[in-house]
């Protein structure tokens, strides 16, 4: 019912929305066909001038500066299209607030960057770009996940452009203290557990005073998703309508994390300033690539001791890699110009500009070497993790998944059997989903 109400409001808003710009006579929300027969390029736009707006998540000045400069660069190349950037919040719930307000005020942007999980949840907001994407002459140069991240069913609503993997960093000096070879980091679950047990330091009462591996106790979504991905757990039913976390692989992953938590100082994964690893109080720790880079920039001397393990193998080698999809909204009166801007943002020049300014991994295969050479210290690991990493499943009800799974994880870390906690979470999620239908 909630989804139906949201859709009715959206349709009403779209029906009366008007935006200034270079509409070329097409029906609002339609992008001209891109076929060999009519020889129309997706990037062709009307000659008259127009203004398009685009929203991207950005919380720091460096990211905001990049997006602002990208808009100016595009307009310099395409004087007939003026582009205005507006920063969006980072979190999914905050994004929902902004989007819902924009629907009611009839002020949705032309171009928007959404977390992968929001694409399905906001499908009715987005324009079907399947024809345009499939017609791109260099489509094979993009990593497969770039294309698939924007797919809902048989439609493609955009392309991923901002991978941010969660990587495993370690202190080479602490490895040496524990008699471990810093050139031989852990590569499997078994080795990760073995290393954590050798690296942990305790006081006389047995309390952890320096962790072997950071294991958060709260706000741990990206952390436990890392291990669920390595376990190759299904997470959702085959028809994508139900939660499925009682699978043996998921149960084993939660039990394994509970074991690892014994070698850690408790902390919240949602607060990077609390990470024991960044305070010198842990030998190994998972963090997003962007968070690690911020830490290195603030503490350049740590570049000498911090290193990166390869993506860990559980049942498979995998990682958690959040991503964002760049899309055109259905309400845009200038979808041709909006699509041209998306092509610009996915160009080699802009991909490498994001790599230079924001250390965002390259999403084109042809740029892999260039990306790594920009910063071999960090980028080789970032590329390895983004290559095998997966984002959260793109289902409209993902927020419910996290809402129920986070407390289940916390219960398991505090001693509740994993099978019991996950069964309770799965039942609650599916009951909620049944009530929405």
Short mmCIF file of C-alpha atoms in Angstrom, two decimals:
data_model
loop_
_atom_site.label_atom_id
_atom_site.label_comp_id
_atom_site.label_asym_id
_atom_site.label_seq_id
_atom_site.Cartn_x
_atom_site.Cartn_y
_atom_site.Cartn_z
CA UNK A 1 0.00 0.00 0.00
CA UNK A 2 2.79 2.44 0.84
CA UNK A 3 4.35 1.88 -2.55
CA UNK A 4 0.98 2.45 -4.27
CA UNK A 5 0.45 5.74 -2.42
CA UNK A 6 3.95 6.89 -3.34
CA UNK A 7 3.30 6.06 -7.00
CA UNK A 8 0.00 7.99 -7.09
CA UNK A 9 1.70 11.07 -5.62
CA UNK A 10 4.55 10.74 -8.09
CA UNK A 11 2.28 10.49 -11.12
CA UNK A 12 0.35 13.54 -10.00
CA UNK A 13 3.57 15.48 -9.55
CA UNK A 14 4.98 14.47 -12.91
CA UNK A 15 1.76 15.37 -14.66
CA UNK A 16 2.11 19.04 -13.73
CA UNK A 17 5.90 19.42 -13.59
CA UNK A 18 7.47 21.91 -16.01
CA UNK A 19 11.17 22.63 -16.39
CA UNK A 20 12.86 25.34 -18.38
CA UNK A 21 15.05 24.11 -21.20
CA UNK A 22 15.56 22.90 -24.74
CA UNK A 23 12.72 20.45 -25.17
CA UNK A 24 12.70 19.41 -28.81
CA UNK A 25 9.03 18.59 -29.08
CA UNK A 26 9.08 15.02 -27.74
CA UNK A 27 6.56 13.88 -25.20
CA UNK A 28 7.82 14.62 -21.71
CA UNK A 29 9.83 11.72 -20.35
CA UNK A 30 10.61 10.19 -23.75
CA UNK A 31 14.11 9.97 -25.18
CA UNK A 32 14.20 9.82 -29.00
CA UNK A 33 14.81 6.36 -30.41
CA UNK A 34 18.42 5.44 -31.09
CA UNK A 35 18.51 3.08 -34.03
CA UNK A 36 20.65 2.50 -37.08
CA UNK A 37 17.60 3.18 -39.26
CA UNK A 38 17.00 6.75 -38.15
CA UNK A 39 20.69 7.37 -37.41
CA UNK A 40 19.81 9.39 -34.32
CA UNK A 41 22.58 9.57 -31.76
CA UNK A 42 21.57 9.51 -28.08
CA UNK A 43 23.82 12.54 -27.60
CA UNK A 44 22.08 14.68 -30.27
CA UNK A 45 20.17 17.56 -28.70
CA UNK A 46 18.08 20.45 -29.86
CA UNK A 47 19.94 23.60 -30.89
CA UNK A 48 18.18 26.01 -28.55
CA UNK A 49 19.58 26.58 -25.06
CA UNK A 50 18.32 24.84 -21.96
CA UNK A 51 19.11 24.31 -18.29
CA UNK A 52 19.31 20.92 -16.66
CA UNK A 53 19.82 20.14 -12.99
CA UNK A 54 21.63 17.19 -11.50
CA UNK A 55 21.76 15.86 -7.95
CA UNK A 56 24.61 13.78 -6.56
CA UNK A 57 25.42 12.71 -3.02
CA UNK A 58 28.30 14.75 -1.63
CA UNK A 59 29.18 15.56 1.97
CA UNK A 60 32.72 16.95 1.66
CA UNK A 61 34.06 20.03 -0.11
CA UNK A 62 36.36 18.03 -2.42
CA UNK A 63 33.47 16.01 -3.85
CA UNK A 64 31.24 19.06 -4.19
CA UNK A 65 34.02 20.90 -5.99
CA UNK A 66 34.46 18.06 -8.47
CA UNK A 67 30.75 17.95 -9.37
CA UNK A 68 30.58 21.74 -9.70
CA UNK A 69 33.61 21.83 -11.97
CA UNK A 70 32.26 18.92 -14.04
CA UNK A 71 29.09 20.89 -14.69
CA UNK A 72 31.10 23.92 -15.80
CA UNK A 73 33.31 21.78 -18.03
CA UNK A 74 30.30 20.20 -19.72
CA UNK A 75 28.69 23.59 -20.36
CA UNK A 76 31.97 24.89 -21.81
CA UNK A 77 31.88 22.01 -24.29
CA UNK A 78 28.14 22.36 -24.87
CA UNK A 79 27.24 26.07 -24.54
CA UNK A 80 23.59 25.42 -25.36
CA UNK A 81 23.18 23.36 -22.17
CA UNK A 82 23.58 25.00 -18.78
CA UNK A 83 24.08 22.47 -15.96
CA UNK A 84 23.35 23.20 -12.31
CA UNK A 85 24.62 20.89 -9.56
CA UNK A 86 22.97 20.35 -6.18
CA UNK A 87 24.40 18.14 -3.43
CA UNK A 88 22.27 15.32 -2.02
CA UNK A 89 22.67 13.63 1.38
CA UNK A 90 24.71 10.43 1.60
CA UNK A 91 22.32 8.14 3.53
CA UNK A 92 19.37 6.33 1.99
CA UNK A 93 16.80 7.65 4.48
CA UNK A 94 18.01 11.22 4.01
CA UNK A 95 17.85 10.79 0.24
CA UNK A 96 14.25 9.59 0.61
CA UNK A 97 13.34 12.76 2.50
CA UNK A 98 14.84 14.97 -0.20
CA UNK A 99 13.22 13.03 -3.05
CA UNK A 100 9.79 12.96 -1.45
CA UNK A 101 9.95 16.72 -0.89
CA UNK A 102 11.00 17.23 -4.51
CA UNK A 103 8.07 15.17 -5.77
CA UNK A 104 5.58 17.20 -3.77
CA UNK A 105 7.15 20.51 -4.80
CA UNK A 106 7.50 19.41 -8.44
CA UNK A 107 11.24 20.11 -8.40
CA UNK A 108 12.86 16.85 -9.35
CA UNK A 109 16.21 17.15 -11.16
CA UNK A 110 16.87 16.07 -14.72
CA UNK A 111 19.82 13.84 -13.76
CA UNK A 112 20.27 12.04 -10.46
CA UNK A 113 22.83 9.73 -8.89
CA UNK A 114 21.26 7.08 -6.64
CA UNK A 115 22.62 4.21 -4.54
CA UNK A 116 22.09 0.93 -6.38
CA UNK A 117 19.38 -0.15 -3.92
CA UNK A 118 17.42 3.03 -4.58
CA UNK A 119 17.13 2.33 -8.32
CA UNK A 120 14.57 -0.39 -7.79
CA UNK A 121 12.87 1.46 -4.95
CA UNK A 122 12.54 4.58 -7.12
CA UNK A 123 11.94 2.88 -10.46
CA UNK A 124 8.81 4.94 -11.14
CA UNK A 125 10.92 8.13 -10.96
CA UNK A 126 13.41 7.06 -13.62
CA UNK A 127 13.40 7.04 -17.39
CA UNK A 128 13.99 3.75 -19.21
CA UNK A 129 17.36 4.19 -20.94
CA UNK A 130 17.68 0.63 -22.26
CA UNK A 131 17.78 1.68 -25.90
CA UNK A 132 20.31 4.43 -25.33
CA UNK A 133 22.62 2.29 -23.21
CA UNK A 134 22.53 -0.66 -25.58
CA UNK A 135 23.31 1.65 -28.51
CA UNK A 136 26.50 3.03 -26.95
CA UNK A 137 29.33 2.20 -29.37
CA UNK A 138 31.80 1.58 -26.53
CA UNK A 139 29.45 -0.36 -24.25
CA UNK A 140 31.84 -3.33 -24.11
CA UNK A 141 34.51 -1.15 -22.49
CA UNK A 142 32.51 -0.91 -19.27
CA UNK A 143 32.83 -3.43 -16.45
CA UNK A 144 29.75 -5.75 -16.41
CA UNK A 145 28.58 -4.45 -13.04
CA UNK A 146 28.40 -0.92 -14.42
CA UNK A 147 25.57 -1.95 -16.73
CA UNK A 148 23.82 -4.45 -14.47
CA UNK A 149 23.66 -2.09 -11.50
CA UNK A 150 21.12 0.04 -13.35
CA UNK A 151 18.87 -2.85 -14.35
CA UNK A 152 15.47 -3.58 -12.86
CA UNK A 153 13.83 -6.55 -14.54
CA UNK A 154 14.43 -6.16 -18.26
CA UNK A 155 14.87 -2.38 -18.18
CA UNK A 156 18.01 -0.30 -17.70
CA UNK A 157 17.55 2.97 -15.86
CA UNK A 158 21.15 4.14 -15.76
CA UNK A 159 24.77 3.10 -15.31
CA UNK A 160 26.96 2.77 -12.22
CA UNK A 161 29.69 5.40 -12.05
CA UNK A 162 30.93 5.62 -8.45
CA UNK A 163 32.18 2.32 -6.96
CA UNK A 164 33.41 2.56 -3.37
CA UNK A 165 34.60 -0.85 -2.14
CA UNK A 166 35.16 -1.85 1.48
CA UNK A 167 38.78 -3.05 1.67
CA UNK A 168 40.87 -4.81 4.30
CA UNK A 169 43.87 -2.78 5.49
CA UNK A 170 46.55 -3.91 7.92
CA UNK A 171 49.54 -2.56 9.87
CA UNK A 172 52.81 -4.03 8.64
CA UNK A 173 54.58 -3.00 11.87
CA UNK A 174 52.08 -4.92 14.00
CA UNK A 175 52.49 -7.95 11.75
CA UNK A 176 56.23 -7.89 12.35
CA UNK A 177 55.73 -7.55 16.12
CA UNK A 178 53.57 -10.70 16.06
CA UNK A 179 56.11 -12.63 13.97
CA UNK A 180 53.94 -12.52 10.84
CA UNK A 181 55.30 -11.76 7.39
CA UNK A 182 53.81 -8.41 6.30
CA UNK A 183 54.28 -9.46 2.67
CA UNK A 184 51.97 -12.41 3.21
CA UNK A 185 48.57 -11.08 4.42
CA UNK A 186 45.56 -13.34 5.02
CA UNK A 187 43.65 -14.44 1.92
CA UNK A 188 40.99 -16.81 3.29
CA UNK A 189 38.55 -16.90 6.20
CA UNK A 190 40.73 -19.46 7.95
CA UNK A 191 43.83 -17.30 7.62
CA UNK A 192 41.93 -14.17 8.67
CA UNK A 193 40.85 -15.83 11.90
CA UNK A 194 44.34 -17.24 12.50
CA UNK A 195 46.00 -13.85 11.96
CA UNK A 196 43.48 -12.02 14.15
CA UNK A 197 44.16 -14.43 17.02
CA UNK A 198 47.92 -13.96 16.68
CA UNK A 199 47.69 -10.17 16.43
CA UNK A 200 45.30 -9.44 19.30
CA UNK A 201 46.77 -8.06 22.55
CA UNK A 202 45.03 -8.46 25.94
CA UNK A 203 45.56 -7.20 29.44
CA UNK A 204 46.03 -9.48 32.44
CA UNK A 205 42.25 -9.79 32.80
CA UNK A 206 41.86 -10.95 29.21
CA UNK A 207 40.35 -7.71 27.90
CA UNK A 208 41.33 -6.70 24.37
CA UNK A 209 43.60 -3.65 24.44
CA UNK A 210 44.66 -3.88 20.80
CA UNK A 211 42.47 -5.73 18.36
CA UNK A 212 43.60 -8.34 15.90
CA UNK A 213 40.80 -7.33 13.51
CA UNK A 214 38.21 -4.58 13.83
CA UNK A 215 34.75 -6.12 14.16
CA UNK A 216 31.98 -3.55 14.77
CA UNK A 217 29.11 -4.24 17.13
CA UNK A 218 26.68 -1.61 15.80
CA UNK A 219 25.72 0.06 12.50
CA UNK A 220 27.61 -2.70 10.71
CA UNK A 221 25.76 -3.13 7.41
CA UNK A 222 28.72 -2.84 5.03
CA UNK A 223 30.82 -4.99 7.36
CA UNK A 224 28.45 -7.96 7.59
CA UNK A 225 27.57 -7.60 3.90
CA UNK A 226 31.28 -8.12 3.16
CA UNK A 227 31.16 -11.55 4.79
CA UNK A 228 27.76 -12.45 3.37
CA UNK A 229 29.16 -11.74 -0.09
CA UNK A 230 32.25 -13.84 0.65
CA UNK A 231 29.95 -16.62 1.85
CA UNK A 232 28.02 -16.37 -1.43
CA UNK A 233 24.78 -16.27 0.57
CA UNK A 234 21.65 -15.74 -1.57
CA UNK A 235 20.09 -13.07 0.74
CA UNK A 236 16.85 -12.88 -1.28
CA UNK A 237 14.57 -15.44 -2.90
CA UNK A 238 15.04 -16.35 -6.56
CA UNK A 239 11.97 -14.33 -7.55
CA UNK A 240 13.39 -11.36 -5.56
CA UNK A 241 10.21 -10.92 -3.53
CA UNK A 242 11.32 -12.38 -0.18
CA UNK A 243 14.22 -12.19 2.22
CA UNK A 244 16.24 -15.40 2.49
CA UNK A 245 18.89 -15.17 5.20
CA UNK A 246 18.36 -18.54 6.89
CA UNK A 247 20.48 -20.24 4.26
CA UNK A 248 23.38 -22.21 5.75
CA UNK A 249 25.89 -19.89 4.08
CA UNK A 250 24.43 -16.82 5.78
CA UNK A 251 24.27 -18.59 9.15
CA UNK A 252 27.90 -19.67 8.85
CA UNK A 253 28.96 -16.12 7.93
CA UNK A 254 27.27 -14.67 11.01
CA UNK A 255 28.78 -17.33 13.25
CA UNK A 256 32.21 -16.60 11.78
CA UNK A 257 31.86 -12.86 12.45
CA UNK A 258 30.83 -13.59 16.02
CA UNK A 259 34.03 -15.59 16.46
CA UNK A 260 36.09 -12.77 14.98
CA UNK A 261 34.47 -10.24 17.32
CA UNK A 262 36.32 -11.86 20.23
CA UNK A 263 39.53 -10.37 18.84
CA UNK A 264 38.21 -6.81 18.60
CA UNK A 265 37.56 -3.66 20.58
CA UNK A 266 33.83 -2.84 20.22
CA UNK A 267 32.96 0.13 17.98
CA UNK A 268 30.40 1.43 15.47
CA UNK A 269 31.09 0.92 11.77
CA UNK A 270 29.04 4.02 11.00
CA UNK A 271 31.54 6.31 12.76
CA UNK A 272 34.93 6.16 11.06
CA UNK A 273 36.51 8.40 13.72
CA UNK A 274 35.87 5.58 16.20
CA UNK A 275 37.60 2.82 14.21
CA UNK A 276 40.26 1.26 16.47
CA UNK A 277 42.42 0.67 13.38
CA UNK A 278 42.67 4.40 12.71
CA UNK A 279 43.55 5.04 16.36
CA UNK A 280 46.41 2.56 16.31
CA UNK A 281 44.40 0.13 18.43
CA UNK A 282 43.96 -2.66 15.89
CA UNK A 283 46.20 -4.55 13.48
CA UNK A 284 43.62 -5.09 10.71
CA UNK A 285 40.43 -3.32 9.75
CA UNK A 286 37.82 -3.05 7.03
CA UNK A 287 36.93 0.43 5.77
CA UNK A 288 35.76 2.00 2.55
CA UNK A 289 38.50 3.05 0.18
CA UNK A 290 37.47 6.70 0.49
CA UNK A 291 37.68 6.56 4.29
CA UNK A 292 41.18 5.06 4.19
CA UNK A 293 42.34 7.69 1.73
CA UNK A 294 41.04 10.47 3.98
CA UNK A 295 42.97 8.94 6.87
CA UNK A 296 46.18 8.68 4.83
CA UNK A 297 45.86 12.29 3.68
CA UNK A 298 45.50 13.40 7.30
CA UNK A 299 48.30 11.09 8.50
CA UNK A 300 50.81 10.81 5.61
CA UNK A 301 53.40 9.03 7.76
CA UNK A 302 51.02 6.05 8.01
CA UNK A 303 51.53 5.36 4.33
CA UNK A 304 54.76 3.63 5.34
CA UNK A 305 53.02 1.03 7.52
CA UNK A 306 49.53 0.54 6.09
CA UNK A 307 49.10 -2.16 3.47
CA UNK A 308 46.18 -3.94 1.87
CA UNK A 309 45.17 -7.59 1.89
CA UNK A 310 43.65 -9.15 -1.23
CA UNK A 311 39.87 -9.64 -1.32
CA UNK A 312 39.24 -12.44 1.17
CA UNK A 313 37.90 -15.80 0.06
CA UNK A 314 35.15 -17.49 2.06
CA UNK A 315 33.14 -19.76 -0.18
CA UNK A 316 34.12 -17.37 -2.97
CA UNK A 317 36.47 -14.41 -3.31
CA UNK A 318 34.28 -11.34 -3.01
CA UNK A 319 33.82 -7.99 -1.33
CA UNK A 320 31.23 -5.36 -0.54
CA UNK A 321 31.32 -2.59 -3.11
CA UNK A 322 28.76 0.19 -2.78
CA UNK A 323 27.96 2.00 -5.98
CA UNK A 324 25.78 4.76 -7.41
CA UNK A 325 23.80 4.79 -10.62
CA UNK A 326 23.45 7.91 -12.75
CA UNK A 327 19.99 8.22 -14.30
CA UNK A 328 17.53 10.55 -16.04
CA UNK A 329 14.24 11.32 -14.30
CA UNK A 330 10.95 10.77 -16.13
CA UNK A 331 9.87 14.32 -15.34
CA UNK A 332 12.79 15.84 -17.29
CA UNK A 333 11.64 17.99 -20.22
CA UNK A 334 15.16 17.77 -21.63
CA UNK A 335 15.99 14.05 -21.59
CA UNK A 336 18.25 14.34 -24.64
CA UNK A 337 20.41 16.94 -22.91
CA UNK A 338 20.33 14.91 -19.69
CA UNK A 339 21.49 11.78 -21.53
CA UNK A 340 24.28 13.75 -23.17
CA UNK A 341 25.43 14.87 -19.73
CA UNK A 342 25.43 11.24 -18.51
CA UNK A 343 27.60 10.27 -21.46
CA UNK A 344 29.97 13.06 -20.49
CA UNK A 345 30.15 11.81 -16.89
CA UNK A 346 30.96 8.32 -18.18
CA UNK A 347 33.62 9.55 -20.60
CA UNK A 348 37.23 8.49 -20.11
CA UNK A 349 38.21 12.07 -19.24
CA UNK A 350 35.69 12.38 -16.42
CA UNK A 351 36.31 8.86 -15.10
CA UNK A 352 40.00 9.70 -14.77
CA UNK A 353 39.18 13.10 -13.28
CA UNK A 354 37.15 11.38 -10.54
CA UNK A 355 40.05 8.98 -10.06
CA UNK A 356 42.49 11.87 -9.64
CA UNK A 357 40.34 14.06 -7.43
CA UNK A 358 38.25 11.51 -5.51
CA UNK A 359 40.13 8.20 -6.02
CA UNK A 360 36.99 6.65 -7.51
CA UNK A 361 37.85 3.39 -9.35
CA UNK A 362 37.75 3.47 -13.13
CA UNK A 363 34.65 1.76 -14.54
CA UNK A 364 36.09 1.34 -18.03
CA UNK A 365 38.31 -1.68 -18.71
CA UNK A 366 40.61 0.39 -20.94
CA UNK A 367 41.45 2.68 -18.01
CA UNK A 368 42.47 0.03 -15.48
CA UNK A 369 46.22 0.52 -15.98
CA UNK A 370 45.93 4.31 -15.92
CA UNK A 371 43.88 4.18 -12.73
CA UNK A 372 46.37 1.94 -10.91
CA UNK A 373 49.35 4.05 -12.03
CA UNK A 374 47.77 7.18 -10.52
CA UNK A 375 48.37 5.79 -7.02
CA UNK A 376 49.84 2.28 -6.98
CA UNK A 377 49.90 2.29 -3.17
CA UNK A 378 46.10 2.29 -2.95
CA UNK A 379 44.57 1.83 -6.37
CA UNK A 380 45.75 -1.69 -7.11
CA UNK A 381 43.87 -2.89 -4.04
CA UNK A 382 40.85 -0.70 -4.77
CA UNK A 383 40.61 -2.08 -8.29
CA UNK A 384 40.94 -5.67 -7.06
CA UNK A 385 38.10 -5.19 -4.57
CA UNK A 386 35.83 -3.33 -6.98
CA UNK A 387 36.40 -6.03 -9.62
CA UNK A 388 35.08 -8.86 -7.41
CA UNK A 389 32.81 -6.73 -5.23
CA UNK A 390 29.04 -6.62 -5.24
CA UNK A 391 26.66 -3.98 -4.00
CA UNK A 392 23.51 -4.62 -2.00
CA UNK A 393 20.75 -6.36 -3.97
CA UNK A 394 18.71 -3.90 -6.03
CA UNK A 395 15.27 -4.55 -4.58
CA UNK A 396 12.71 -1.91 -3.64
CA UNK A 397 12.44 -3.22 -0.08
CA UNK A 398 16.16 -3.20 0.80
CA UNK A 399 15.69 -0.68 3.60
CA UNK A 400 13.55 -3.27 5.40
CA UNK A 401 16.37 -5.78 4.99
CA UNK A 402 18.85 -3.57 6.79
CA UNK A 403 16.32 -2.50 9.41
CA UNK A 404 15.87 -6.10 10.57
CA UNK A 405 19.30 -7.56 9.82
CA UNK A 406 21.35 -4.99 11.75
CA UNK A 407 19.83 -5.95 15.13
CA UNK A 408 20.16 -9.64 14.19
CA UNK A 409 23.89 -9.12 13.68
CA UNK A 410 24.18 -7.33 17.02
CA UNK A 411 22.35 -10.18 18.77
CA UNK A 412 24.70 -12.75 17.27
CA UNK A 413 27.75 -10.75 18.39
CA UNK A 414 26.25 -10.78 21.89
CA UNK A 415 25.75 -14.53 22.01
CA UNK A 416 22.43 -15.33 20.31
CA UNK A 417 22.78 -18.36 18.00
CA UNK A 418 23.03 -17.14 14.41
CA UNK A 419 20.32 -19.47 13.15
CA UNK A 420 17.83 -18.11 15.71
CA UNK A 421 18.62 -14.44 15.11
CA UNK A 422 18.46 -14.79 11.34
CA UNK A 423 15.22 -16.79 11.44
CA UNK A 424 13.63 -14.04 13.52
CA UNK A 425 14.91 -11.33 11.15
CA UNK A 426 13.76 -13.19 8.04
CA UNK A 427 10.28 -13.76 9.47
CA UNK A 428 9.96 -10.08 10.39
CA UNK A 429 11.10 -8.93 6.96
CA UNK A 430 8.76 -11.22 5.07
CA UNK A 431 5.82 -10.35 7.31
CA UNK A 432 6.44 -6.71 6.53
CA UNK A 433 6.67 -7.46 2.82
CA UNK A 434 3.40 -9.37 2.92
CA UNK A 435 1.76 -6.35 4.51
CA UNK A 436 2.95 -4.04 1.72
CA UNK A 437 1.42 -6.11 -1.07
#
